[in-house]
Amino acid sequence: MKLINWGIIGCGNVTEVKSGPGLYKSENSNLKGVFNRNIDKAISYVNRHGLEKVYKSVQEMLADDELDVIYIATPPNSHKEYAIATLKAGKIPYIEKPVALSLEESMEIKTLSETLQIPVYIAFYRRGLDKFIKIKELLDKGEIGSVRYVYVTQIMKVEESELNRTTLPWRVIPSISGGGKFLDMAVHVLDCLIWYFGEMESIEGIVENRGGYYEAEDTIVANYRFKNGIVGSGTWCYVADKEINEVHIVGEKGRIVYDGLSATSFYVEKNGETQQFEFEQPTHVAMPYQQAVVNELIGKVKSYANFQEAINLVEMTDSLLKQYYK
């Protein structure tokens, strides 16, 4: 059976445990090597993970005929450049979320992908986790009846790394990330909702900076509608007093309640009773999704990955945030 060979552009924290090892631990999958602008980091990564090769440039990586998929594990401001180059080299981009810095950039990737007939995958790895798959199964079989509405709460305390404006993490620098932590954290939750209910039709709300720690938005209150008519609301604040991550999917017969980020549990309230579902936290949380992508590429079974839905999410977040960045 075919072996899918991967290369990684960028070997930062996200690739250390969460998303790197799954590429060489999954069946029919091999991580051959990495490129990083800091070659010492790349050498260290290759040695620690037992890989074959350090690439001295992106061009060298893309010229390697053995590679099938390039994992673009860099901030969003370089996603388009690397994805376009990957497609032109005849290889498959697997891109960290979100797709790119804007809808315009995302559509450039999509257009070339369609022209060349090469698929693109976005690293929305919760689509591979048992907890989120089980929620989808319950919704699809009508466990809580017709869904009436959805609401999301995601509030967090400001992080220590965000207190000094001279050394801010890239996730809250809009020129690098496209916005604030909403585009880093909230998109995982919204992606699952799009997976469950289909594409969104619209989203609108209030986008503000309430904390003053950085220039990006830190607080959002919004309403949204899916194309199938389901409506929802959400509150996101990253400068609050404590951490709460909750999603309530409310139906005619009950509700499903879960932490939108955690992989471990959720519960169903129905007929006055509560049913708890528990799941193990994978050591490498992206690995089940990566295995599903590999299985799709070798022709075994289609994965839950959906590039068009990732594009729809960028369209919605662009629409919501444009008032703040106008």
CSV table of C-alpha atoms in Angstrom, one decimal:
chain,number,residue,atom,x,y,z
A,1,MET,CA,0.0,0.0,0.0
A,2,LYS,CA,1.2,3.5,-0.8
A,3,LEU,CA,3.2,5.4,1.8
A,4,ILE,CA,2.4,9.1,2.1
A,5,ASN,CA,5.6,11.1,2.6
A,6,TRP,CA,5.3,14.5,4.4
A,7,GLY,CA,7.6,17.5,4.8
A,8,ILE,CA,7.0,20.3,7.3
A,9,ILE,CA,7.6,24.0,6.7
A,10,GLY,CA,8.1,25.5,10.2
A,11,CYS,CA,8.8,23.4,13.3
A,12,GLY,CA,7.5,25.5,16.2
A,13,ASN,CA,5.7,24.4,19.3
A,14,VAL,CA,2.6,23.2,17.5
A,15,THR,CA,4.6,20.5,15.7
A,16,GLU,CA,6.5,19.3,18.8
A,17,VAL,CA,3.8,17.0,20.3
A,18,LYS,CA,0.4,18.1,19.0
A,19,SER,CA,0.8,17.7,15.2
A,20,GLY,CA,4.3,16.6,14.2
A,21,PRO,CA,4.7,13.0,15.6
A,22,GLY,CA,1.4,11.9,14.1
A,23,LEU,CA,2.8,12.2,10.7
A,24,TYR,CA,5.4,9.5,11.3
A,25,LYS,CA,3.3,7.4,13.8
A,26,SER,CA,0.2,7.1,11.6
A,27,GLU,CA,-0.1,4.0,9.4
A,28,ASN,CA,1.0,4.4,5.8
A,29,SER,CA,2.6,7.8,6.7
A,30,ASN,CA,6.1,9.0,7.0
A,31,LEU,CA,7.6,12.4,7.9
A,32,LYS,CA,10.8,12.7,5.9
A,33,GLY,CA,12.1,16.1,7.0
A,34,VAL,CA,11.5,19.7,7.9
A,35,PHE,CA,12.5,23.2,6.8
A,36,ASN,CA,12.8,26.1,9.3
A,37,ARG,CA,14.3,29.6,8.7
A,38,ASN,CA,16.5,28.9,11.8
A,39,ILE,CA,18.4,25.9,10.6
A,40,ASP,CA,19.6,25.0,14.1
A,41,LYS,CA,16.0,24.5,15.1
A,42,ALA,CA,15.4,22.3,12.1
A,43,ILE,CA,18.5,20.2,12.9
A,44,SER,CA,17.4,19.8,16.5
A,45,TYR,CA,13.9,18.8,15.4
A,46,VAL,CA,15.1,16.2,13.0
A,47,ASN,CA,17.5,14.7,15.5
A,48,ARG,CA,14.9,14.6,18.3
A,49,HIS,CA,12.2,13.1,16.1
A,50,GLY,CA,14.5,10.7,14.2
A,51,LEU,CA,13.8,12.1,10.8
A,52,GLU,CA,15.8,11.7,7.6
A,53,LYS,CA,16.4,15.2,6.3
A,54,VAL,CA,16.9,18.9,7.1
A,55,TYR,CA,15.9,21.0,4.0
A,56,LYS,CA,18.0,24.1,3.6
A,57,SER,CA,15.2,25.9,1.7
A,58,VAL,CA,11.5,25.6,0.8
A,59,GLN,CA,12.6,25.2,-2.8
A,60,GLU,CA,14.7,22.2,-1.9
A,61,MET,CA,11.8,20.6,-0.1
A,62,LEU,CA,9.4,21.2,-3.0
A,63,ALA,CA,11.9,19.8,-5.4
A,64,ASP,CA,12.0,16.5,-3.5
A,65,ASP,CA,10.0,14.0,-5.7
A,66,GLU,CA,9.5,11.7,-2.7
A,67,LEU,CA,7.3,14.1,-0.9
A,68,ASP,CA,3.5,14.0,-1.3
A,69,VAL,CA,2.2,16.5,1.3
A,70,ILE,CA,3.6,19.7,2.7
A,71,TYR,CA,2.5,20.6,6.2
A,72,ILE,CA,2.6,24.4,6.3
A,73,ALA,CA,3.0,25.0,10.1
A,74,THR,CA,3.7,28.7,9.9
A,75,PRO,CA,1.7,31.8,10.9
A,76,PRO,CA,-1.1,32.8,8.5
A,77,ASN,CA,0.8,35.6,6.8
A,78,SER,CA,2.9,33.1,4.9
A,79,HIS,CA,0.2,30.5,4.2
A,80,LYS,CA,-0.7,31.7,0.8
A,81,GLU,CA,2.9,32.0,-0.4
A,82,TYR,CA,3.8,28.4,0.7
A,83,ALA,CA,0.4,26.9,-0.4
A,84,ILE,CA,0.7,28.4,-3.9
A,85,ALA,CA,4.3,27.2,-4.2
A,86,THR,CA,3.3,23.7,-2.9
A,87,LEU,CA,0.5,23.4,-5.5
A,88,LYS,CA,2.7,24.6,-8.3
A,89,ALA,CA,5.2,21.9,-7.3
A,90,GLY,CA,2.4,19.3,-7.7
A,91,LYS,CA,2.2,18.6,-4.0
A,92,ILE,CA,-0.7,18.7,-1.5
A,93,PRO,CA,-0.8,21.5,1.0
A,94,TYR,CA,-1.9,20.7,4.6
A,95,ILE,CA,-2.2,24.1,6.1
A,96,GLU,CA,-2.5,25.2,9.7
A,97,LYS,CA,-5.7,27.1,10.4
A,98,PRO,CA,-7.0,29.5,9.2
A,99,VAL,CA,-6.6,29.0,5.5
A,100,ALA,CA,-4.8,32.3,5.0
A,101,LEU,CA,-4.6,35.9,6.1
A,102,SER,CA,-7.9,36.8,4.3
A,103,LEU,CA,-10.7,35.5,2.1
A,104,GLU,CA,-8.9,37.0,-0.9
A,105,GLU,CA,-5.8,35.0,-0.2
A,106,SER,CA,-7.8,31.9,0.6
A,107,MET,CA,-9.6,32.1,-2.7
A,108,GLU,CA,-6.3,32.3,-4.6
A,109,ILE,CA,-5.3,29.0,-3.1
A,110,LYS,CA,-8.7,27.5,-3.8
A,111,THR,CA,-8.7,28.6,-7.5
A,112,LEU,CA,-5.2,27.2,-8.1
A,113,SER,CA,-6.2,24.0,-6.3
A,114,GLU,CA,-9.2,23.5,-8.6
A,115,THR,CA,-7.2,24.4,-11.7
A,116,LEU,CA,-4.5,21.9,-10.9
A,117,GLN,CA,-7.0,19.4,-9.4
A,118,ILE,CA,-4.8,19.0,-6.3
A,119,PRO,CA,-6.6,18.8,-2.9
A,120,VAL,CA,-5.9,21.2,0.0
A,121,TYR,CA,-6.3,20.2,3.7
A,122,ILE,CA,-6.7,22.5,6.6
A,123,ALA,CA,-5.6,21.4,10.1
A,124,PHE,CA,-8.9,21.5,11.8
A,125,TYR,CA,-8.0,18.4,13.7
A,126,ARG,CA,-11.0,18.3,16.0
A,127,ARG,CA,-12.8,16.7,13.0
A,128,GLY,CA,-10.7,13.6,13.8
A,129,LEU,CA,-11.3,13.3,17.5
A,130,ASP,CA,-13.8,10.8,18.9
A,131,LYS,CA,-15.6,13.3,21.0
A,132,PHE,CA,-16.5,15.6,18.2
A,133,ILE,CA,-17.3,12.7,15.8
A,134,LYS,CA,-19.7,11.3,18.4
A,135,ILE,CA,-21.5,14.6,18.8
A,136,LYS,CA,-21.9,14.7,15.0
A,137,GLU,CA,-23.3,11.2,15.0
A,138,LEU,CA,-25.9,12.1,17.7
A,139,LEU,CA,-26.9,15.2,15.8
A,140,ASP,CA,-27.2,13.3,12.5
A,141,LYS,CA,-29.5,10.7,14.0
A,142,GLY,CA,-31.7,13.3,15.6
A,143,GLU,CA,-30.9,12.5,19.3
A,144,ILE,CA,-32.1,16.0,20.4
A,145,GLY,CA,-34.6,16.5,17.6
A,146,SER,CA,-34.7,19.5,15.4
A,147,VAL,CA,-31.9,21.9,16.4
A,148,ARG,CA,-33.4,25.3,17.6
A,149,TYR,CA,-30.3,27.3,18.2
A,150,VAL,CA,-26.6,27.2,19.2
A,151,TYR,CA,-24.7,29.4,21.6
A,152,VAL,CA,-21.0,29.5,22.3
A,153,THR,CA,-19.1,31.0,25.3
A,154,GLN,CA,-15.3,31.3,25.1
A,155,ILE,CA,-13.7,33.5,27.7
A,156,MET,CA,-10.2,33.4,28.9
A,157,LYS,CA,-7.8,35.4,31.1
A,158,VAL,CA,-5.1,37.5,29.4
A,159,GLU,CA,-1.8,35.6,29.1
A,160,GLU,CA,1.4,36.7,30.7
A,161,SER,CA,3.0,36.8,27.2
A,162,GLU,CA,0.5,39.4,26.2
A,163,LEU,CA,1.3,41.9,28.9
A,164,ASN,CA,4.4,43.4,27.2
A,165,ARG,CA,3.6,45.2,23.9
A,166,THR,CA,7.2,45.0,22.8
A,167,THR,CA,7.3,41.2,22.9
A,168,LEU,CA,3.7,40.2,22.0
A,169,PRO,CA,3.1,36.7,20.5
A,170,TRP,CA,2.3,36.7,16.8
A,171,ARG,CA,-1.2,35.4,17.5
A,172,VAL,CA,-2.3,38.9,18.6
A,173,ILE,CA,-0.4,40.8,15.9
A,174,PRO,CA,-3.0,41.3,13.0
A,175,SER,CA,-0.3,41.7,10.3
A,176,ILE,CA,0.9,38.2,11.0
A,177,SER,CA,-2.3,36.4,12.2
A,178,GLY,CA,-5.0,38.4,10.5
A,179,GLY,CA,-6.6,39.4,13.8
A,180,GLY,CA,-6.5,38.5,17.5
A,181,LYS,CA,-7.0,35.2,19.4
A,182,PHE,CA,-10.5,34.8,17.9
A,183,LEU,CA,-8.8,33.6,14.7
A,184,ASP,CA,-6.6,31.3,16.8
A,185,MET,CA,-9.1,29.8,19.2
A,186,ALA,CA,-12.7,30.5,18.2
A,187,VAL,CA,-12.2,29.1,14.6
A,188,HIS,CA,-11.8,25.6,16.0
A,189,VAL,CA,-15.2,25.8,17.6
A,190,LEU,CA,-16.9,27.5,14.7
A,191,ASP,CA,-15.4,24.9,12.3
A,192,CYS,CA,-17.0,22.1,14.2
A,193,LEU,CA,-20.4,23.9,14.0
A,194,ILE,CA,-20.0,24.3,10.2
A,195,TRP,CA,-19.1,20.6,10.1
A,196,TYR,CA,-22.3,19.7,12.0
A,197,PHE,CA,-24.7,22.1,10.3
A,198,GLY,CA,-23.2,23.0,7.0
A,199,GLU,CA,-21.9,26.4,5.8
A,200,MET,CA,-22.8,29.6,7.5
A,201,GLU,CA,-24.8,32.2,5.6
A,202,SER,CA,-24.0,35.3,7.7
A,203,ILE,CA,-22.4,36.5,10.9
A,204,GLU,CA,-22.6,40.0,12.5
A,205,GLY,CA,-21.9,41.5,15.9
A,206,ILE,CA,-19.8,43.8,18.1
A,207,VAL,CA,-16.0,43.6,17.8
A,208,GLU,CA,-14.0,45.5,20.3
A,209,ASN,CA,-10.7,45.8,22.3
A,210,ARG,CA,-11.7,46.0,26.0
A,211,GLY,CA,-8.4,45.2,27.6
A,212,GLY,CA,-6.0,47.5,25.9
A,213,TYR,CA,-3.1,45.0,26.0
A,214,TYR,CA,-2.6,44.9,22.3
A,215,GLU,CA,-4.1,46.4,19.1
A,216,ALA,CA,-6.1,43.4,18.0
A,217,GLU,CA,-9.7,42.7,19.0
A,218,ASP,CA,-10.1,40.9,22.3
A,219,THR,CA,-13.9,40.8,22.8
A,220,ILE,CA,-16.7,39.8,20.3
A,221,VAL,CA,-20.4,39.3,20.7
A,222,ALA,CA,-22.0,38.0,17.6
A,223,ASN,CA,-25.1,36.3,16.0
A,224,TYR,CA,-24.9,33.9,13.1
A,225,ARG,CA,-27.1,32.0,10.7
A,226,PHE,CA,-26.3,28.7,8.9
A,227,LYS,CA,-27.6,28.2,5.3
A,228,ASN,CA,-30.0,25.5,6.6
A,229,GLY,CA,-31.7,28.1,8.8
A,230,ILE,CA,-30.2,27.2,12.2
A,231,VAL,CA,-29.3,30.3,14.2
A,232,GLY,CA,-26.8,30.9,16.9
A,233,SER,CA,-24.9,33.4,19.1
A,234,GLY,CA,-21.5,33.6,20.7
A,235,THR,CA,-19.5,35.6,23.2
A,236,TRP,CA,-15.7,35.5,23.0
A,237,CYS,CA,-13.5,37.5,25.4
A,238,TYR,CA,-9.8,36.9,25.9
A,239,VAL,CA,-9.2,39.4,28.7
A,240,ALA,CA,-11.8,38.1,31.3
A,241,ASP,CA,-11.5,36.9,34.9
A,242,LYS,CA,-11.5,33.2,34.3
A,243,GLU,CA,-11.7,30.5,31.6
A,244,ILE,CA,-15.0,29.1,30.3
A,245,ASN,CA,-15.4,27.2,27.1
A,246,GLU,CA,-18.9,26.0,26.5
A,247,VAL,CA,-21.1,25.1,23.5
A,248,HIS,CA,-24.8,24.5,23.9
A,249,ILE,CA,-26.6,22.9,21.0
A,250,VAL,CA,-30.3,23.2,21.9
A,251,GLY,CA,-32.9,21.0,20.2
A,252,GLU,CA,-36.6,20.4,20.5
A,253,LYS,CA,-36.0,17.2,22.7
A,254,GLY,CA,-32.8,18.1,24.6
A,255,ARG,CA,-29.4,19.7,24.3
A,256,ILE,CA,-25.8,18.7,23.8
A,257,VAL,CA,-23.3,20.6,26.0
A,258,TYR,CA,-19.5,20.5,25.5
A,259,ASP,CA,-16.2,22.3,25.9
A,260,GLY,CA,-15.5,23.5,22.4
A,261,LEU,CA,-11.7,22.9,22.7
A,262,SER,CA,-11.3,19.9,25.0
A,263,ALA,CA,-11.2,16.4,23.6
A,264,THR,CA,-12.4,14.5,26.6
A,265,SER,CA,-16.1,14.8,27.5
A,266,PHE,CA,-19.6,16.1,26.7
A,267,TYR,CA,-23.1,15.5,28.0
A,268,VAL,CA,-26.6,15.2,26.7
A,269,GLU,CA,-29.6,16.6,28.6
A,270,LYS,CA,-32.9,14.9,27.6
A,271,ASN,CA,-36.1,14.1,29.3
A,272,GLY,CA,-34.9,15.4,32.7
A,273,GLU,CA,-31.8,13.1,32.6
A,274,THR,CA,-28.1,13.7,31.9
A,275,GLN,CA,-26.0,11.3,29.9
A,276,GLN,CA,-22.2,11.8,30.2
A,277,PHE,CA,-19.8,10.8,27.5
A,278,GLU,CA,-16.1,10.4,28.3
A,279,PHE,CA,-13.1,10.1,25.9
A,280,GLU,CA,-9.3,9.7,26.3
A,281,GLN,CA,-7.1,12.6,25.4
A,282,PRO,CA,-4.8,11.5,22.6
A,283,THR,CA,-1.1,12.1,23.2
A,284,HIS,CA,-0.9,13.7,19.7
A,285,VAL,CA,-4.3,15.3,19.3
A,286,ALA,CA,-3.9,16.0,15.6
A,287,MET,CA,-3.0,12.4,14.8
A,288,PRO,CA,-6.5,10.9,14.3
A,289,TYR,CA,-7.3,13.6,11.8
A,290,GLN,CA,-4.0,13.1,10.1
A,291,GLN,CA,-4.6,9.4,9.9
A,292,ALA,CA,-7.9,10.1,8.3
A,293,VAL,CA,-6.3,12.4,5.7
A,294,VAL,CA,-3.7,9.7,4.9
A,295,ASN,CA,-6.5,7.1,4.6
A,296,GLU,CA,-8.3,9.4,2.2
A,297,LEU,CA,-5.2,10.0,0.1
A,298,ILE,CA,-4.4,6.2,-0.3
A,299,GLY,CA,-8.0,5.6,-1.3
A,300,LYS,CA,-9.3,3.8,1.9
A,301,VAL,CA,-12.1,6.0,3.1
A,302,LYS,CA,-13.0,9.7,2.8
A,303,SER,CA,-12.1,11.9,5.8
A,304,TYR,CA,-14.2,14.6,7.4
A,305,ALA,CA,-11.8,17.3,6.0
A,306,ASN,CA,-13.6,19.9,3.9
A,307,PHE,CA,-11.6,22.7,2.2
A,308,GLN,CA,-14.8,24.5,1.0
A,309,GLU,CA,-16.1,24.7,4.6
A,310,ALA,CA,-12.8,26.1,5.7
A,311,ILE,CA,-13.1,28.8,3.0
A,312,ASN,CA,-16.6,29.5,4.3
A,313,LEU,CA,-15.3,30.0,7.8
A,314,VAL,CA,-12.7,32.6,6.5
A,315,GLU,CA,-15.5,34.3,4.6
A,316,MET,CA,-17.5,34.6,7.9
A,317,THR,CA,-14.6,35.7,10.1
A,318,ASP,CA,-13.5,38.3,7.5
A,319,SER,CA,-17.1,39.6,7.4
A,320,LEU,CA,-17.3,39.9,11.2
A,321,LEU,CA,-13.8,41.5,11.7
A,322,LYS,CA,-13.8,43.9,8.8
A,323,GLN,CA,-15.7,46.6,10.8
A,324,TYR,CA,-12.9,46.6,13.4
A,325,TYR,CA,-10.0,46.7,10.9
A,326,LYS,CA,-11.6,49.1,8.4
